[in-house]
């Protein structure tokens, strides 16, 4: 009799555990869906891009503590996009007469002088265009394909892409410099080893793309 009663008491506990498992599984799925929404998975089909590499780190001691314009944010905390733009300038040979040197610290000061940042340290693309005299194209993930990225690379255009750290973490920007037919390879401003990292390190998913058109072009590729 006692054995039967004990077995009866266990059933609600088992049902509760099963129900809790499904609730947690559903919550995890919803969290994953929320994190990945607005992104697209991209994998290259051919080789394209730059043979040389560039490495600019947002946490380099030379400029890590520099603020982004008048904001409270610094290069170390939020300078990934400025670092990527430095890579674009270096790789594509964009000439900016007022730029002291091609490095993130110098570019950050140039941006601050030309009011490229807003009050929160975000880059304002129209102000950037006016400052460097080039057209900037901004696209959401829904407007991008792997083939489109490869076409940009084949025309010596470096796409800057918004990703999530380790695929599911905070938003971050990296610079795609080449593809080898299997992977897109990027300059990651947070990679202290100063080596290209595969886009797969960010889940091979992108959330937005930014790129600077060659001189004299004001329409999209």
Coordinates of C-alpha atoms in Angstrom, one line a residue:
X1 CA 0.0 0.0 0.0
X2 CA 2.8 2.4 1.0
X3 CA 4.6 1.6 -2.3
X4 CA 1.5 2.5 -4.3
X5 CA 1.0 5.8 -2.4
X6 CA 4.7 6.7 -3.0
X7 CA 4.4 6.0 -6.7
X8 CA 1.3 8.1 -6.9
X9 CA 3.0 11.0 -5.2
X10 CA 5.9 10.8 -7.8
X11 CA 3.6 11.2 -10.8
X12 CA 2.8 14.9 -10.2
X13 CA 6.5 15.6 -9.7
X14 CA 7.4 13.8 -13.0
X15 CA 4.7 15.7 -14.8
X16 CA 5.9 19.0 -13.4
X17 CA 9.5 18.2 -14.5
X18 CA 8.4 17.3 -18.0
X19 CA 6.3 20.4 -18.2
X20 CA 9.2 22.5 -16.9
X21 CA 11.5 21.0 -19.5
X22 CA 9.2 21.9 -22.4
X23 CA 8.7 25.4 -21.1
X24 CA 12.5 25.9 -20.8
X25 CA 13.0 24.4 -24.3
X26 CA 10.4 26.7 -25.7
X27 CA 12.0 29.7 -24.0
X28 CA 15.4 28.8 -25.3
X29 CA 14.0 28.4 -28.8
X30 CA 12.3 31.8 -28.6
X31 CA 15.5 33.4 -27.3
X32 CA 17.5 31.9 -30.1
X33 CA 14.9 33.1 -32.7
X34 CA 15.0 36.6 -31.2
X35 CA 18.8 36.7 -31.4
X36 CA 19.0 35.5 -35.0
X37 CA 16.0 37.5 -36.4
X38 CA 17.0 40.0 -39.1
X39 CA 20.1 38.0 -40.1
X40 CA 21.1 35.9 -43.0
X41 CA 23.5 33.0 -43.3
X42 CA 26.2 33.5 -46.0
X43 CA 28.7 31.1 -47.4
X44 CA 31.0 31.8 -50.4
X45 CA 31.1 29.9 -53.7
X46 CA 34.4 31.3 -55.1
X47 CA 37.6 33.0 -54.2
X48 CA 37.7 36.8 -54.3
X49 CA 39.2 39.7 -52.4
X50 CA 42.5 41.2 -51.2
X51 CA 45.7 39.3 -51.1
X52 CA 47.1 41.5 -48.3
X53 CA 45.7 41.8 -44.8
X54 CA 45.2 44.6 -42.4
X55 CA 44.9 44.5 -38.6
X56 CA 43.6 47.3 -36.6
X57 CA 42.6 46.7 -33.0
X58 CA 40.1 48.8 -31.2
X59 CA 41.8 48.0 -27.8
X60 CA 45.3 49.1 -29.0
X61 CA 46.8 51.0 -26.0
X62 CA 47.6 53.9 -28.4
X63 CA 43.9 54.8 -28.8
X64 CA 41.9 52.5 -26.6
X65 CA 41.0 55.3 -24.2
X66 CA 40.0 57.8 -26.8
X67 CA 36.4 58.8 -26.8
X68 CA 34.1 58.6 -29.8
X69 CA 33.4 62.3 -30.4
X70 CA 31.6 63.8 -27.4
X71 CA 30.1 60.5 -26.3
X72 CA 31.0 58.6 -23.1
X73 CA 32.1 55.6 -25.3
X74 CA 35.7 54.8 -26.1
X75 CA 37.5 53.1 -28.9
X76 CA 38.1 50.1 -26.6
X77 CA 34.4 49.7 -25.9
X78 CA 32.8 50.7 -29.1
X79 CA 35.4 51.4 -31.7
X80 CA 35.0 48.3 -33.9
X81 CA 33.3 50.2 -36.8
X82 CA 35.9 53.0 -36.8
X83 CA 38.6 50.3 -36.8
X84 CA 36.9 48.6 -39.8
X85 CA 36.7 51.8 -41.7
X86 CA 40.4 52.3 -41.1
X87 CA 40.9 49.0 -42.7
X88 CA 38.8 50.0 -45.7
X89 CA 40.8 53.2 -46.1
X90 CA 44.1 51.3 -46.0
X91 CA 43.2 48.4 -48.3
X92 CA 41.4 50.5 -51.0
X93 CA 43.8 53.4 -50.9
X94 CA 41.3 56.1 -50.1
X95 CA 43.1 59.4 -49.7
X96 CA 41.9 61.8 -47.0
X97 CA 44.3 64.9 -47.0
X98 CA 43.3 65.9 -43.4
X99 CA 44.0 62.5 -42.0
X100 CA 47.2 62.5 -39.9
X101 CA 47.9 58.8 -40.4
X102 CA 46.0 55.7 -41.4
X103 CA 45.2 54.2 -38.0
X104 CA 42.0 54.1 -35.8
X105 CA 43.2 56.8 -33.4
X106 CA 43.8 59.3 -36.2
X107 CA 40.6 58.4 -38.0
X108 CA 38.6 58.8 -34.7
X109 CA 40.0 62.3 -34.2
X110 CA 39.1 63.1 -37.8
X111 CA 35.6 61.9 -37.3
X112 CA 35.2 63.9 -34.1
X113 CA 36.4 67.1 -35.9
X114 CA 34.0 66.6 -38.7
X115 CA 31.0 65.7 -36.4
X116 CA 30.7 62.2 -37.9
X117 CA 29.6 60.8 -34.5
X118 CA 26.3 61.5 -32.9
X119 CA 25.9 62.0 -29.1
X120 CA 26.0 58.3 -28.5
X121 CA 29.1 57.7 -30.5
X122 CA 27.3 56.2 -33.5
X123 CA 28.6 56.9 -36.9
X124 CA 26.3 59.1 -39.0
X125 CA 26.6 58.0 -42.6
X126 CA 25.7 61.2 -44.3
X127 CA 28.2 63.1 -42.3
X128 CA 30.8 60.4 -43.1
X129 CA 30.1 60.8 -46.8
X130 CA 30.6 64.6 -46.5
X131 CA 33.8 64.2 -44.6
X132 CA 35.5 61.7 -46.9
X133 CA 33.9 62.7 -50.2
X134 CA 32.7 59.2 -51.0
X135 CA 29.3 57.5 -51.2
X136 CA 28.5 55.0 -48.5
X137 CA 26.0 52.2 -49.2
X138 CA 24.1 50.7 -46.2
X139 CA 22.0 47.5 -46.5
X140 CA 20.0 45.3 -44.3
X141 CA 20.6 41.6 -44.2
X142 CA 17.6 40.9 -46.4
X143 CA 19.3 42.9 -49.3
X144 CA 22.5 40.8 -49.1
X145 CA 23.7 37.5 -50.6
X146 CA 26.9 35.6 -50.5
X147 CA 27.3 36.3 -54.2
X148 CA 26.8 40.0 -53.7
X149 CA 29.6 40.0 -51.1
X150 CA 31.9 38.2 -53.5
X151 CA 31.1 40.7 -56.3
X152 CA 32.0 43.5 -54.0
X153 CA 35.3 41.9 -53.1
X154 CA 36.0 41.2 -56.8
X155 CA 35.7 45.0 -57.4
X156 CA 38.1 45.8 -54.6
X157 CA 35.3 47.0 -52.3
X158 CA 35.5 45.9 -48.7
X159 CA 32.2 45.1 -47.0
X160 CA 31.9 45.9 -43.3
X161 CA 29.3 43.5 -41.8
X162 CA 27.4 43.6 -38.5
X163 CA 27.6 40.3 -36.7
X164 CA 27.1 38.9 -33.2
X165 CA 30.1 37.9 -31.1
X166 CA 30.4 34.1 -31.2
X167 CA 27.2 34.0 -33.2
X168 CA 24.8 34.9 -30.4
X169 CA 26.5 37.6 -28.3
X170 CA 26.5 41.4 -28.6
X171 CA 26.5 43.2 -31.9
X172 CA 29.9 43.8 -33.4
X173 CA 31.4 44.9 -36.7
X174 CA 34.1 43.1 -38.7
X175 CA 35.6 43.8 -42.1
X176 CA 35.4 41.0 -44.8
X177 CA 38.7 41.1 -46.8
X178 CA 38.4 37.9 -48.8
X179 CA 36.7 34.6 -49.5
X180 CA 38.4 31.3 -50.5
X181 CA 35.3 29.5 -51.8
X182 CA 34.7 27.9 -48.4
X183 CA 34.9 30.8 -45.9
X184 CA 34.7 34.5 -45.8
X185 CA 37.7 35.9 -43.9
X186 CA 37.6 39.0 -41.8
X187 CA 39.6 41.5 -39.9
X188 CA 38.1 41.4 -36.4
X189 CA 39.0 44.5 -34.3
X190 CA 38.8 42.4 -31.2
X191 CA 41.2 39.7 -32.3
X192 CA 44.4 40.4 -30.5
X193 CA 46.3 37.7 -32.4
X194 CA 46.2 40.0 -35.5
X195 CA 45.2 37.2 -37.9
X196 CA 42.2 36.8 -40.2
X197 CA 39.2 35.1 -38.6
X198 CA 36.6 33.1 -40.5
X199 CA 33.0 34.5 -40.6
X200 CA 32.0 31.1 -39.2
X201 CA 33.4 32.3 -35.9
X202 CA 30.3 34.6 -35.9
X203 CA 27.9 31.8 -37.0
X204 CA 28.4 32.8 -40.7
X205 CA 25.4 35.2 -40.1
X206 CA 25.3 38.9 -40.9
X207 CA 22.8 41.5 -39.8
X208 CA 23.8 44.5 -42.0
X209 CA 26.4 45.6 -44.5
X210 CA 28.2 48.9 -45.1
X211 CA 30.6 49.7 -47.8
X212 CA 32.3 52.7 -49.5
X213 CA 32.0 53.1 -53.2
X214 CA 35.0 53.9 -55.4
X215 CA 35.7 57.5 -56.2
X216 CA 33.4 59.0 -58.7
X217 CA 30.6 56.5 -58.2
X218 CA 27.4 57.5 -56.4
X219 CA 25.1 54.6 -57.3
X220 CA 25.1 51.1 -55.9
X221 CA 27.1 48.3 -57.5

